Short mmCIF file of C-alpha atoms in Angstrom, two decimals:
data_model
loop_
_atom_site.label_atom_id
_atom_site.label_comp_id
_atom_site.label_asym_id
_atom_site.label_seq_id
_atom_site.Cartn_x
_atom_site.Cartn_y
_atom_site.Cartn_z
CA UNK U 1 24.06 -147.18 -59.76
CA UNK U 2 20.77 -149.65 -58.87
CA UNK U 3 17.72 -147.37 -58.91
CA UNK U 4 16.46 -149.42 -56.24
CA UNK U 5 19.07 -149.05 -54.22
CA UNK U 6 19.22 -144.78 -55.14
CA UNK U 7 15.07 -144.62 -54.24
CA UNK U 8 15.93 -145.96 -50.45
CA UNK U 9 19.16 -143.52 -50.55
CA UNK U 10 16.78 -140.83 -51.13
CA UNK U 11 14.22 -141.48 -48.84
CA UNK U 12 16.62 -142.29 -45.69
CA UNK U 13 18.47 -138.92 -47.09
CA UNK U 14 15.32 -137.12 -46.68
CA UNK U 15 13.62 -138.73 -43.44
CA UNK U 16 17.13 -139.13 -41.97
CA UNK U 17 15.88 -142.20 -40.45
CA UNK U 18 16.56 -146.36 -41.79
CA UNK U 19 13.64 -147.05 -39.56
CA UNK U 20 10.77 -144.33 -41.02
CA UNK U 21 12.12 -145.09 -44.49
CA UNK U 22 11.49 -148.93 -44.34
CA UNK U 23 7.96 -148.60 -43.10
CA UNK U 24 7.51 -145.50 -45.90
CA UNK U 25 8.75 -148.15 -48.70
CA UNK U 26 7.32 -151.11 -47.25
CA UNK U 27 11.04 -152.43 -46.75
CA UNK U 28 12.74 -154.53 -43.97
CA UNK U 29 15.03 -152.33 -42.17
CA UNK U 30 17.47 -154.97 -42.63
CA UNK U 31 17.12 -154.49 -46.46
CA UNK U 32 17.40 -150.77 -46.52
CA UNK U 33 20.50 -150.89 -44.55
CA UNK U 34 21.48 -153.42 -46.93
CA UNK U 35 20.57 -151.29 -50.15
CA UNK U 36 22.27 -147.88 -48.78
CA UNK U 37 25.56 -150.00 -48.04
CA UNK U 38 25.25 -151.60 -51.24
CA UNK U 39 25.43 -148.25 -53.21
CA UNK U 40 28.40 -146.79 -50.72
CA UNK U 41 30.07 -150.07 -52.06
CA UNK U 42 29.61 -149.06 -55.43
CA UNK U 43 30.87 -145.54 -54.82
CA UNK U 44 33.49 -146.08 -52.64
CA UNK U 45 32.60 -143.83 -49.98
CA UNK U 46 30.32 -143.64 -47.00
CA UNK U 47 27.08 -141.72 -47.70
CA UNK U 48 25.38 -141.61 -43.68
CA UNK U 49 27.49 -141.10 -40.71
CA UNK U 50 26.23 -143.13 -37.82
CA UNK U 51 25.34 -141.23 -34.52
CA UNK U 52 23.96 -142.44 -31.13
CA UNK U 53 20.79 -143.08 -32.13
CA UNK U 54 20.47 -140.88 -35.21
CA UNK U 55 22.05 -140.34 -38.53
CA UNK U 56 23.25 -137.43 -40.68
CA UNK U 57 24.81 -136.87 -44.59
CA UNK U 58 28.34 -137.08 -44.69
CA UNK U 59 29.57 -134.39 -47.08
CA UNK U 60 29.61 -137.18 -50.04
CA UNK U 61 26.11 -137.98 -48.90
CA UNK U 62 24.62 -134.33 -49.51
CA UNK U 63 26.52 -133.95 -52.99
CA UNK U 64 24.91 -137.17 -54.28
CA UNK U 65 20.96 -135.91 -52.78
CA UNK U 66 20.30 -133.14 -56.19
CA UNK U 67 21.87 -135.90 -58.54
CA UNK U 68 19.65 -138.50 -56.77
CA UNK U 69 16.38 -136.31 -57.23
CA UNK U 70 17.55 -135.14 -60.66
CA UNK U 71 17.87 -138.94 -61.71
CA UNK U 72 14.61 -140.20 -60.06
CA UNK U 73 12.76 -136.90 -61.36
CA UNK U 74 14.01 -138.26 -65.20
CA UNK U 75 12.82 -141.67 -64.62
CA UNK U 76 9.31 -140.51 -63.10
CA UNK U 77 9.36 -138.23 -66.33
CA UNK U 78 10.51 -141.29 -68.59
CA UNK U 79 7.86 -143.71 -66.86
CA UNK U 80 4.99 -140.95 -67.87
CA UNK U 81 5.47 -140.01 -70.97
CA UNK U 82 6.15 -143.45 -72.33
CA UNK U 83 3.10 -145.38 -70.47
CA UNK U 84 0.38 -142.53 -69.51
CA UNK U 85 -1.54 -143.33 -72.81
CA UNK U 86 -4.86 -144.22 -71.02
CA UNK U 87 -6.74 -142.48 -68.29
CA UNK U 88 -4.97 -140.55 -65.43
CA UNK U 89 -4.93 -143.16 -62.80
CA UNK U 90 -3.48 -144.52 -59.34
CA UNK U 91 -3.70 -142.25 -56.02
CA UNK U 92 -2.95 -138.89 -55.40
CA UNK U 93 -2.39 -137.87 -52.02
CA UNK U 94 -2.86 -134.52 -51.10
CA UNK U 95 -2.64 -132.29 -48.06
CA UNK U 96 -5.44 -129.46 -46.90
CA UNK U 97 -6.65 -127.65 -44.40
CA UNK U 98 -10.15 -128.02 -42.89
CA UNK U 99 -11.98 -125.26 -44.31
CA UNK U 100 -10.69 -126.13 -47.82
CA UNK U 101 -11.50 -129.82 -46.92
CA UNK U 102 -14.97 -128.83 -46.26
CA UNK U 103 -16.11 -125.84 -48.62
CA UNK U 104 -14.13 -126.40 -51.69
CA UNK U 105 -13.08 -129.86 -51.98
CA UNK U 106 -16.78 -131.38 -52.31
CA UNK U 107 -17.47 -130.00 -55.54
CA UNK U 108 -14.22 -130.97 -57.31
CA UNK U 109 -13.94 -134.89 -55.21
CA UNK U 110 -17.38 -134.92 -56.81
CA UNK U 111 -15.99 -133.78 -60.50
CA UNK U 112 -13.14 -136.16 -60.53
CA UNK U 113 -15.24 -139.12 -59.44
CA UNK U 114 -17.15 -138.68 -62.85
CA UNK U 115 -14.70 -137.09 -65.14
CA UNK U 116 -11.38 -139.33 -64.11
CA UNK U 117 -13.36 -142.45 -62.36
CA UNK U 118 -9.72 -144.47 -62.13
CA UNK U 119 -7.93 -141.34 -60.13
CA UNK U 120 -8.84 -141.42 -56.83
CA UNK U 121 -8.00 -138.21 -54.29
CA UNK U 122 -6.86 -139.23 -50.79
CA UNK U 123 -6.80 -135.84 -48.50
CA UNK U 124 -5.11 -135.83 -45.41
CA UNK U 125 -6.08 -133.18 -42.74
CA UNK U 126 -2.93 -130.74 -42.19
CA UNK U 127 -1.47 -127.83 -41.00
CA UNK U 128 0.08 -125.68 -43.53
CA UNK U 129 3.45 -126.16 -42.33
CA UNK U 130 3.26 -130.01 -41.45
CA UNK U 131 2.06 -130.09 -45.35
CA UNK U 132 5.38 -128.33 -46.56
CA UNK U 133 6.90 -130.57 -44.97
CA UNK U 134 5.19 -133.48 -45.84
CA UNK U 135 5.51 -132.09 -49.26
CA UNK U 136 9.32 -132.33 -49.17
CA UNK U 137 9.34 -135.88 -47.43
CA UNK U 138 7.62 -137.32 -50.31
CA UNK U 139 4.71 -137.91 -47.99
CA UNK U 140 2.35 -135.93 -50.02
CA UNK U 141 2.18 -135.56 -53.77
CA UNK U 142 0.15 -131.88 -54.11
CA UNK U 143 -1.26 -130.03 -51.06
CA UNK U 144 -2.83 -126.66 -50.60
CA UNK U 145 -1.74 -123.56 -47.95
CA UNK U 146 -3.22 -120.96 -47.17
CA UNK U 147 -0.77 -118.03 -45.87
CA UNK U 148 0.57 -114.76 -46.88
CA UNK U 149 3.73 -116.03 -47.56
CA UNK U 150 4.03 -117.76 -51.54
CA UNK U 151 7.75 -119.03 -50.83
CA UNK U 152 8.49 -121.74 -49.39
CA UNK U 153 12.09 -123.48 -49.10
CA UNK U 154 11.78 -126.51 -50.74
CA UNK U 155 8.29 -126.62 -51.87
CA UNK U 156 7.12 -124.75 -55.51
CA UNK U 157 3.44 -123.10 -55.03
CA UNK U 158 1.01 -122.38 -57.60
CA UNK U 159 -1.39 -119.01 -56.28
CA UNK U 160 -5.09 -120.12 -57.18
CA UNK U 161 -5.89 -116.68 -55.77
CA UNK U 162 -6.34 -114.12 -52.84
CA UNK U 163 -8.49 -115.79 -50.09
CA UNK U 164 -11.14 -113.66 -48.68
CA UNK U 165 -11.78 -112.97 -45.36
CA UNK U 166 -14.53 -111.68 -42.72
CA UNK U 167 -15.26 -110.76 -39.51
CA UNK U 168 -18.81 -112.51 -38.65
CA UNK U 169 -20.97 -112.26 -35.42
CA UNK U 170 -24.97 -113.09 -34.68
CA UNK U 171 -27.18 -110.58 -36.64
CA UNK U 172 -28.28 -109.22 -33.19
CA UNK U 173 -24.33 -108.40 -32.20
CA UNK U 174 -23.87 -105.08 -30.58
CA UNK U 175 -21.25 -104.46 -33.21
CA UNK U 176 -23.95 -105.42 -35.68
CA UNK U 177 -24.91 -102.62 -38.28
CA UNK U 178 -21.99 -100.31 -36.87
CA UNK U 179 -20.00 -98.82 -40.08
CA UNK U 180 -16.14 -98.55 -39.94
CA UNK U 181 -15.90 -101.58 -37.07
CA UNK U 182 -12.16 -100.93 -36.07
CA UNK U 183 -10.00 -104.03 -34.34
CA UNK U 184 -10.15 -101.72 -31.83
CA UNK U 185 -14.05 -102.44 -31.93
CA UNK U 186 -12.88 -106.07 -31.84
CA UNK U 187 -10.50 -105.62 -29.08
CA UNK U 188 -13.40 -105.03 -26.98
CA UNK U 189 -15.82 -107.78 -27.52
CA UNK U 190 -15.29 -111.53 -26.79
CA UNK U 191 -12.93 -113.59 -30.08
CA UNK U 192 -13.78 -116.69 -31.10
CA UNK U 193 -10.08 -117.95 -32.21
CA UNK U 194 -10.03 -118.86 -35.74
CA UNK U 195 -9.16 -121.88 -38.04
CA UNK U 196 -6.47 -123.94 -35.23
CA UNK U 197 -3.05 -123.51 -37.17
CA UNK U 198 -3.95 -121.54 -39.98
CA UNK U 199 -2.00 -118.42 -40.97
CA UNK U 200 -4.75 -115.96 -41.04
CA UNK U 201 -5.19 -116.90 -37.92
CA UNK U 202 -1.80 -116.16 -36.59
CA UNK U 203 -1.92 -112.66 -38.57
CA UNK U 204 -5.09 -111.31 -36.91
CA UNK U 205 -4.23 -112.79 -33.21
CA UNK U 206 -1.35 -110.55 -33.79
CA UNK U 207 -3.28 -107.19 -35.22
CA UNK U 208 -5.54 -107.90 -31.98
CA UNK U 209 -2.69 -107.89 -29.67
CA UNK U 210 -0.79 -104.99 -31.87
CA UNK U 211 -2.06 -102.07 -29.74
CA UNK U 212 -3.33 -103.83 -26.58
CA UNK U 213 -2.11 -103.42 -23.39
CA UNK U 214 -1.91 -107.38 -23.22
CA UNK U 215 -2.72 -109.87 -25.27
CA UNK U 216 -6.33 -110.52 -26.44
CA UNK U 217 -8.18 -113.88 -24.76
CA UNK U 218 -9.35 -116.25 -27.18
CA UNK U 219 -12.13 -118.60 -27.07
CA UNK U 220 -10.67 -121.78 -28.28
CA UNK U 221 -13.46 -123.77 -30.27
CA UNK U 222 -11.51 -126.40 -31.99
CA UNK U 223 -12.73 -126.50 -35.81
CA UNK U 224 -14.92 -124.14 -37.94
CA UNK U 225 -18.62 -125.67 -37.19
CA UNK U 226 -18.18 -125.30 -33.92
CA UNK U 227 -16.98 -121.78 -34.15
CA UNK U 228 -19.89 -120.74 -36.35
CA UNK U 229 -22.11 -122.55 -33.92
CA UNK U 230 -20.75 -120.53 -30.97
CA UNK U 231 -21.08 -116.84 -32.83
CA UNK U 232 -24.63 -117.66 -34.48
CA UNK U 233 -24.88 -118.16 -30.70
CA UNK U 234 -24.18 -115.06 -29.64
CA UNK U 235 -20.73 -115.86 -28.01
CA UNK U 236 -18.37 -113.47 -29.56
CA UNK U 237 -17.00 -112.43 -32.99
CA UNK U 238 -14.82 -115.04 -35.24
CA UNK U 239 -12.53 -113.83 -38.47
CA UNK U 240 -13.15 -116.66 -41.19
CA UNK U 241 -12.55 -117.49 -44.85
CA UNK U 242 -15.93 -115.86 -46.58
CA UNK U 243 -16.18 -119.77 -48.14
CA UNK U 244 -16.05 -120.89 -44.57
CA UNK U 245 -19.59 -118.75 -43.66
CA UNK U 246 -21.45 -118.34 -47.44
CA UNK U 247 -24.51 -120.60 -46.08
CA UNK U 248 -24.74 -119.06 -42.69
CA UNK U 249 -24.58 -115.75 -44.26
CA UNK U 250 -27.22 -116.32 -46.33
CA UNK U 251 -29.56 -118.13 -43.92
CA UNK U 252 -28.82 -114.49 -41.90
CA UNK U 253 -27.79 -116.94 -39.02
CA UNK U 254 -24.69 -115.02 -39.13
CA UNK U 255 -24.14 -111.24 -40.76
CA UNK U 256 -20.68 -109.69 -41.54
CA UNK U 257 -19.41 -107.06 -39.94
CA UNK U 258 -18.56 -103.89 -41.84
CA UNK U 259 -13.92 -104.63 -40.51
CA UNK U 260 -12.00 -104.98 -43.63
CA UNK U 261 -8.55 -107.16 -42.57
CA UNK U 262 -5.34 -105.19 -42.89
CA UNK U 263 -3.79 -108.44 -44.32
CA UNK U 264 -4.09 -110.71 -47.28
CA UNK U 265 -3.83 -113.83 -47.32
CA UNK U 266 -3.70 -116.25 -51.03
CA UNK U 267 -4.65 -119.89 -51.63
CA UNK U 268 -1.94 -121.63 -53.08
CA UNK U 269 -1.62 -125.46 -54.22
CA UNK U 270 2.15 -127.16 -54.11
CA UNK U 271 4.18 -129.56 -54.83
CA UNK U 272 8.05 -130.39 -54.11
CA UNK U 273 10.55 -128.30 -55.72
CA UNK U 274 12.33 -130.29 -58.04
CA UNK U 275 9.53 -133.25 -58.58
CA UNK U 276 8.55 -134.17 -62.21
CA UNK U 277 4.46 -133.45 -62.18
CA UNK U 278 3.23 -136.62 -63.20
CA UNK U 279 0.51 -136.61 -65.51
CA UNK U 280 -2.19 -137.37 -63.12
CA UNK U 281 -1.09 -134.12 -60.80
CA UNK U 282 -0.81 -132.04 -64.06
CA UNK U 283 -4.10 -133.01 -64.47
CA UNK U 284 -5.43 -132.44 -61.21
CA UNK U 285 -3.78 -128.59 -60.84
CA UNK U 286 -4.95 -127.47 -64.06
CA UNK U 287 -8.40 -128.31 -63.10
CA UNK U 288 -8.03 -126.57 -59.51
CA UNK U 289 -6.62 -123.54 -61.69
CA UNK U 290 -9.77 -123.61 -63.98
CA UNK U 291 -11.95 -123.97 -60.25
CA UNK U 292 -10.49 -121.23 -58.79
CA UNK U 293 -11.09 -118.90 -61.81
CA UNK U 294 -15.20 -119.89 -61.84
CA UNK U 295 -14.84 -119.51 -58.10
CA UNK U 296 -13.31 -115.56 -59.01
CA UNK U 297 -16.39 -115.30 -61.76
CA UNK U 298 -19.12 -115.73 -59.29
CA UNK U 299 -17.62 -113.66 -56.53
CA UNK U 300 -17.45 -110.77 -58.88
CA UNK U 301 -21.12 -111.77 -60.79
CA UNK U 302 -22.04 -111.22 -56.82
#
């Protein structure tokens, strides 16, 4: 079998589309048509069935996929180990959400610039299913989550650790001060609607709306600034990742109210299940292991 010609299988097997897997490798359509019929020629049997305007596996098609990413996983493997001699190198695209974009990713985008000056980290805004996803397309090499949830079908996860979270509100917030605030307490003052997408975000709409008559309003603010923004204001009361508010915290533009969440929710960075870890992602998840662990230092140092 042409490896060439078991790559495009693999990526029309897993897009399920001759068009998106073209403009993913950088192919003529023409040619990947040509390449897939090429290796049904070679096996003697017919690999896609051809619908009104869609395609699916035949049965011979989904027995070859796990020998396909078996033999491409062995030649990524080969390819490492017998070149990466030098310094990691080449692109690594990776999938996060916005408040790990923005709180955690500085530091370390800063640390690889200096330390690995040839590797360079492309991040791509995403939701954390739209990254599992893009994780098993092959769009994405690594990409973080943040959920409650640590399996995934057809993604492998790495926990960096258990993601803290708060309930914040202006320092001069009636619920300000108050010890024991229940999500009853919550219930009854105006909810800024967390991180759009996000997990934790999903899990506390729901505790709001466990034991209310019906559900909870929201304010819908979009993205994290603008939802501190409209609390230090005085606006309502927002549930964030404690990264997420550390400066406003201790500026006192916002204060944290004494609500511990009833759910836990863990930081996690992944990869496809299956995929050889080059040496450049190796590299780049040992180091967010070693982060996460100073990160765990200074929270309990605080």
């Amino acid at each position: 079998m042409d490896l060439k010609q078991l790559t495009t299988f693999h990526r029309v097997a897993t897009l399920l589309s001759f068009t998106r897997a073209a403009a993913d490798l950088k192919y003529a359509q023409s040619s990947v048509t040509a390449q897939v019929k090429g290796l049904e020629v070679a096996l003697g049997v017919e690999l896609f069935e051809r619908l009104r305007g869609r395609i699916r596996l035949t049965p011979a098609g989904e027995r070859l996929v796990p020998y396909a990413e078996r033999i491409l996983s062995l030649v990524d493997e080969a390819r490492d180990r017998t070149t990466g001699l030098g310094e990691p190198s080449g692109v690594l695209t990776i999938g996060t959400m916005e408040s790990f974009t923005s709180y955690r990713m500085p530091p370390v985008l800063e640390y690889f610039h200096h330390r690995y000056p040839q590797l360079q980290l492309a991040l791509r805004p995403s939701l954390c299913r739209d990254t599992c996803e893009a994780l098993r397309q092959g769009t994405f090499d690594l990409g973080f989550l943040m959920e409650a949830e640590t399996d995934h079908p057809g993604v492998r996860t790495e926990i960096l650790g258990s993601e803290p979270l708060v309930a914040v509100a202006a320092p001069d917030h009636v619920l300000a001060g108050v010890r024991n605030v229940s999500t009853g307490d919550l219930r009854a003052v105006p909810i800024l609607a967390p991180e759009a997408g996000c997990s934790y975000g999903a899990m506390f709409e729901a505790e709001l709306n466990g034991g209310a008559d019906q559900p909870v309003p929201l304010l819908q603010f979009g993205n994290i600034e603008s939802i501190k923004r409209g609390v230090s204001a005085g606006l309502g009361v927002s549930v964030l990742p404690a990264m997420a508010v550390a400066a406003e915290i201790e500026a006192q533009s916002l204060t944290v109210l004494d609500w511990k969440a009833p759910f836990e929710v863990y930081t996690q960075i992944a990869w496809r299940y299956g995929r050889h870890l080059t040496r450049e992602m190796r590299v780049f998840i040992d180091w967010m292991v070693r982060f996460a662990e100073q990160d765990r230092q200074q929270l309990v140092a605080c």
